[in-house]
Coordinates of C-alpha atoms in Angstrom, one line a residue:
X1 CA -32.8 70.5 -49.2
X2 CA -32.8 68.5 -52.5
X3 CA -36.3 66.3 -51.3
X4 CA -37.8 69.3 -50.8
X5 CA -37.0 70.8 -54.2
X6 CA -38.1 67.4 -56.0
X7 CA -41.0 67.2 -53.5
X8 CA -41.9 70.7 -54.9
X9 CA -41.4 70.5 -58.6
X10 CA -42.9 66.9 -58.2
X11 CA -46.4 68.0 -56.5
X12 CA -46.5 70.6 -60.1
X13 CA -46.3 67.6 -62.2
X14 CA -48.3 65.5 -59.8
X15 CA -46.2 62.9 -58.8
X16 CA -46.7 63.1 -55.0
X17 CA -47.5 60.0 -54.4
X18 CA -44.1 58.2 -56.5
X19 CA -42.1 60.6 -54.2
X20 CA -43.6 59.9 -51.1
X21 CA -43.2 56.1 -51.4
X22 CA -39.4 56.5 -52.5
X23 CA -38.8 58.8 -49.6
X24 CA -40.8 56.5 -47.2
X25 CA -39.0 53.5 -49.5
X26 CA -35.6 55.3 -48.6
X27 CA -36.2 55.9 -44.7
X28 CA -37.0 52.4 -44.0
X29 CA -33.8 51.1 -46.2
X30 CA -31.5 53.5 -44.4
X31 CA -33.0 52.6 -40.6
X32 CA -32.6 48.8 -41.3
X33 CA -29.2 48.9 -42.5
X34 CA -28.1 46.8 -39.4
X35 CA -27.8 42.7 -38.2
X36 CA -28.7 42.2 -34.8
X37 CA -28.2 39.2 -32.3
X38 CA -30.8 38.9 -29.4
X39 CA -31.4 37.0 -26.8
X40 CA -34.2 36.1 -24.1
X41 CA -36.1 35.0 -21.7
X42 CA -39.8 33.4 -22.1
X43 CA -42.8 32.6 -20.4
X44 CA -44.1 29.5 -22.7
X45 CA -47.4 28.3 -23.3
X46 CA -49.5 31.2 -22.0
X47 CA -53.3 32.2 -22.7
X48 CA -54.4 35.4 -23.7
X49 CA -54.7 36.0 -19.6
X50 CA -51.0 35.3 -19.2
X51 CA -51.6 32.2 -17.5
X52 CA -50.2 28.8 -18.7
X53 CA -51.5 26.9 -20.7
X54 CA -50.8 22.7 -20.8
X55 CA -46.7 23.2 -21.1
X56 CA -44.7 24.5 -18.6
X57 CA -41.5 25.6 -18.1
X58 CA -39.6 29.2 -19.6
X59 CA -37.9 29.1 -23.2
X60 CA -34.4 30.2 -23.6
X61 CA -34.9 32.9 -27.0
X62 CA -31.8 33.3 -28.9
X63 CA -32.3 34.9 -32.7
X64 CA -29.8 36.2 -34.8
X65 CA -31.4 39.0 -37.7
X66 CA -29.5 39.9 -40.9
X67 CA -29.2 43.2 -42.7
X68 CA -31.7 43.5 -45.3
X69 CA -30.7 42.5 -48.9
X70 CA -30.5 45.3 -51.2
X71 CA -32.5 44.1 -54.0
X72 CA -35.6 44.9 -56.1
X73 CA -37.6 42.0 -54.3
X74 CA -37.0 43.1 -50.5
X75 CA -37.4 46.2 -51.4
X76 CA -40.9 45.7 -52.6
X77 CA -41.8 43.8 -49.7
X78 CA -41.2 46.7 -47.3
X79 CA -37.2 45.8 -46.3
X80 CA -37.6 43.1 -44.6
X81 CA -34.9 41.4 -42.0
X82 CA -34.1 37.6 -42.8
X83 CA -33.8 36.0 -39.4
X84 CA -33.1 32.7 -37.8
X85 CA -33.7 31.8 -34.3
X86 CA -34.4 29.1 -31.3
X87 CA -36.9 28.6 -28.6
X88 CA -35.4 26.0 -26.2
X89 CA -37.9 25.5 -23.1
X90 CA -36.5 24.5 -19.5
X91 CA -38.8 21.9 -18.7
X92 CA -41.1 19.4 -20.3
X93 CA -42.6 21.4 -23.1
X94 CA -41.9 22.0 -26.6
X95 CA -38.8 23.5 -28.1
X96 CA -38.8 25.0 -31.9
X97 CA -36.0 26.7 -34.3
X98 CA -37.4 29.2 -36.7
X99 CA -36.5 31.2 -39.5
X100 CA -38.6 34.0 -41.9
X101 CA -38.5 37.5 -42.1
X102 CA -38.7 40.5 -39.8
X103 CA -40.1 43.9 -40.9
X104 CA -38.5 46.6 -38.3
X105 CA -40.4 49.7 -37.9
X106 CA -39.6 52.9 -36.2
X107 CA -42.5 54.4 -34.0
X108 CA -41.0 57.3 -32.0
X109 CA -37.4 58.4 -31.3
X110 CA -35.6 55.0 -30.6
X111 CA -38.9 53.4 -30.2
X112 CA -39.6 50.2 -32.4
X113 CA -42.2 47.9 -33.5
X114 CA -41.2 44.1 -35.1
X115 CA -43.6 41.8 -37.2
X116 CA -42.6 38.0 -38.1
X117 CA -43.9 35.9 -40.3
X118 CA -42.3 32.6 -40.8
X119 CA -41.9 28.5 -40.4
X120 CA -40.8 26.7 -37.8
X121 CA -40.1 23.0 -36.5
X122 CA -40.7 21.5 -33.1
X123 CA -39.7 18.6 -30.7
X124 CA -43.5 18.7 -29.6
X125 CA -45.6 15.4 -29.9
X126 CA -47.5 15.3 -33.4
X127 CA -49.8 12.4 -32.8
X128 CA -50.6 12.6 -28.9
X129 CA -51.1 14.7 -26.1
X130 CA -49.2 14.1 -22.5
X131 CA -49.5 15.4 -19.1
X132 CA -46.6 17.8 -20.0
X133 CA -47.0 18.3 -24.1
X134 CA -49.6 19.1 -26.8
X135 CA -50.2 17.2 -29.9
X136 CA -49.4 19.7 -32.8
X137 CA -50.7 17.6 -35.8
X138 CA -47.8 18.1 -37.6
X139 CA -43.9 18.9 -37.3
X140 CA -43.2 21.7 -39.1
X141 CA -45.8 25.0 -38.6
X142 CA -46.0 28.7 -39.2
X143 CA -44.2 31.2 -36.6
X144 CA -45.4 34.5 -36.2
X145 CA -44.3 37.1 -33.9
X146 CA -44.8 40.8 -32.5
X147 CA -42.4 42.8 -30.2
X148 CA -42.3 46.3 -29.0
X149 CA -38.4 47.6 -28.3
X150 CA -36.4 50.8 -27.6
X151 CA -33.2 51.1 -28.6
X152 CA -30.3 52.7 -26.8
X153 CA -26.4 53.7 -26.8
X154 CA -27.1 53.4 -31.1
X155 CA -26.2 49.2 -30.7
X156 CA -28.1 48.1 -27.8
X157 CA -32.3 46.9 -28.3
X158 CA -34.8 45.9 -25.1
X159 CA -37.8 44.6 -26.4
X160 CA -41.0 42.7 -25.4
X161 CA -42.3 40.0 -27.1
X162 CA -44.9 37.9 -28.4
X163 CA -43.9 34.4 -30.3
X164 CA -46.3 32.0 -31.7
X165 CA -46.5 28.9 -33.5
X166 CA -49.7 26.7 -34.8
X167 CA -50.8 25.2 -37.9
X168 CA -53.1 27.9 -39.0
X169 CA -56.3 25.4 -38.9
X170 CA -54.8 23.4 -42.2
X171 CA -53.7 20.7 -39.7
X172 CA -55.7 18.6 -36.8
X173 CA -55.1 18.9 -33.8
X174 CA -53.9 22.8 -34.1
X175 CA -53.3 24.0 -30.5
X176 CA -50.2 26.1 -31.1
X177 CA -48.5 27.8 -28.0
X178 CA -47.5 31.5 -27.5
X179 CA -44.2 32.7 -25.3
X180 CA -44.3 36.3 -23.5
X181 CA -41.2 37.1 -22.7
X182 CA -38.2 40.2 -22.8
X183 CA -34.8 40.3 -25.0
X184 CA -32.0 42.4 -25.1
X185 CA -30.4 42.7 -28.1
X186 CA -26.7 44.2 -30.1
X187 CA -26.8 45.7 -33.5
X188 CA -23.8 45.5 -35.4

């Protein structure tokens, strides 16, 4: 009842928009008060048609994602997860570890969506290309990410997802790869 009385006397002074972002500020705080282990399987190396690409093999996924630190700086930056997490593929192709942040939002009741942005570093090849691995041009390259997840029983996450590394075009070659895969995950 208290929001709604600030929210009130607030929109009289015209301060709707400071409350709004501290409410919306507060929300996303008190959802990502959590650490989460997850782990998966991959499809790695696939095209935008979910076919393979030059590396075969599946990638073993196992990330671990810290609460959000409650500080001035994450805060600003949307509450962001710190996370750290490998890729290890089956077969021939490449295998990364990664680390950057994860910014967790809610989409419906126990619904989810996850952005990462991040670095990475690889056991790919940096200055050829094999039968069964690309040449990356260099050994250490951005990681991004996307997942969609549901959450259920309050500790337990399913989720697909997208993970991709490349060089962003500031290194030659820069044919990246993308794994497809699913994860299950435990909050604690």
């Amino acid at each position: 009842m208290d929001k709604y009385l600030e929210y009130y006397n607030t929109t009289k002074n015209g301060n709707l928009t400071q409350v709004l972002e501290d409410s919306f500020q507060e929300d996303l705080q008190s959802y990502n008060d959590f650490s989460e282990i997850r782990l998966g399987i991959l499809a790695h190396d696939l095209k935008f048609s979910f076919k393979q690409s030059h590396e075969r093999g599946v990638s073993l996924n196992a990330e671990y994602m810290f609460s959000v630190p409650q500080n001035a700086f994450f805060q600003m930056i949307f509450s962001p997860h710190p996370h750290f997490g490998v890729s290890i593929n089956s077969g021939p192709g490449t295998s990364m570890a990664y680390t950057g942040l994860t910014w967790e939002f809610p989409v419906f009741t126990n619904w989810f969506v996850d952005v990462m942005l991040g670095g990475a570093i690889h056991n790919g090849h940096t200055n050829k290309q094999t039968t069964h691995r690309k040449n990356y041009g260099a050994r250490v390259l951005f990681h991004s990410g996307l997942a969609l997840g549901y959450v259920f029983q309050e500790r337990h996450t399913i989720s697909l997802m997208v993970n991709h590394i490349s060089g962003a075009k500031l290194c030659t070659p820069n044919p990246g790869f993308t794994d497809f895969g699913l994860r299950y995950g435990y909050r604690f």
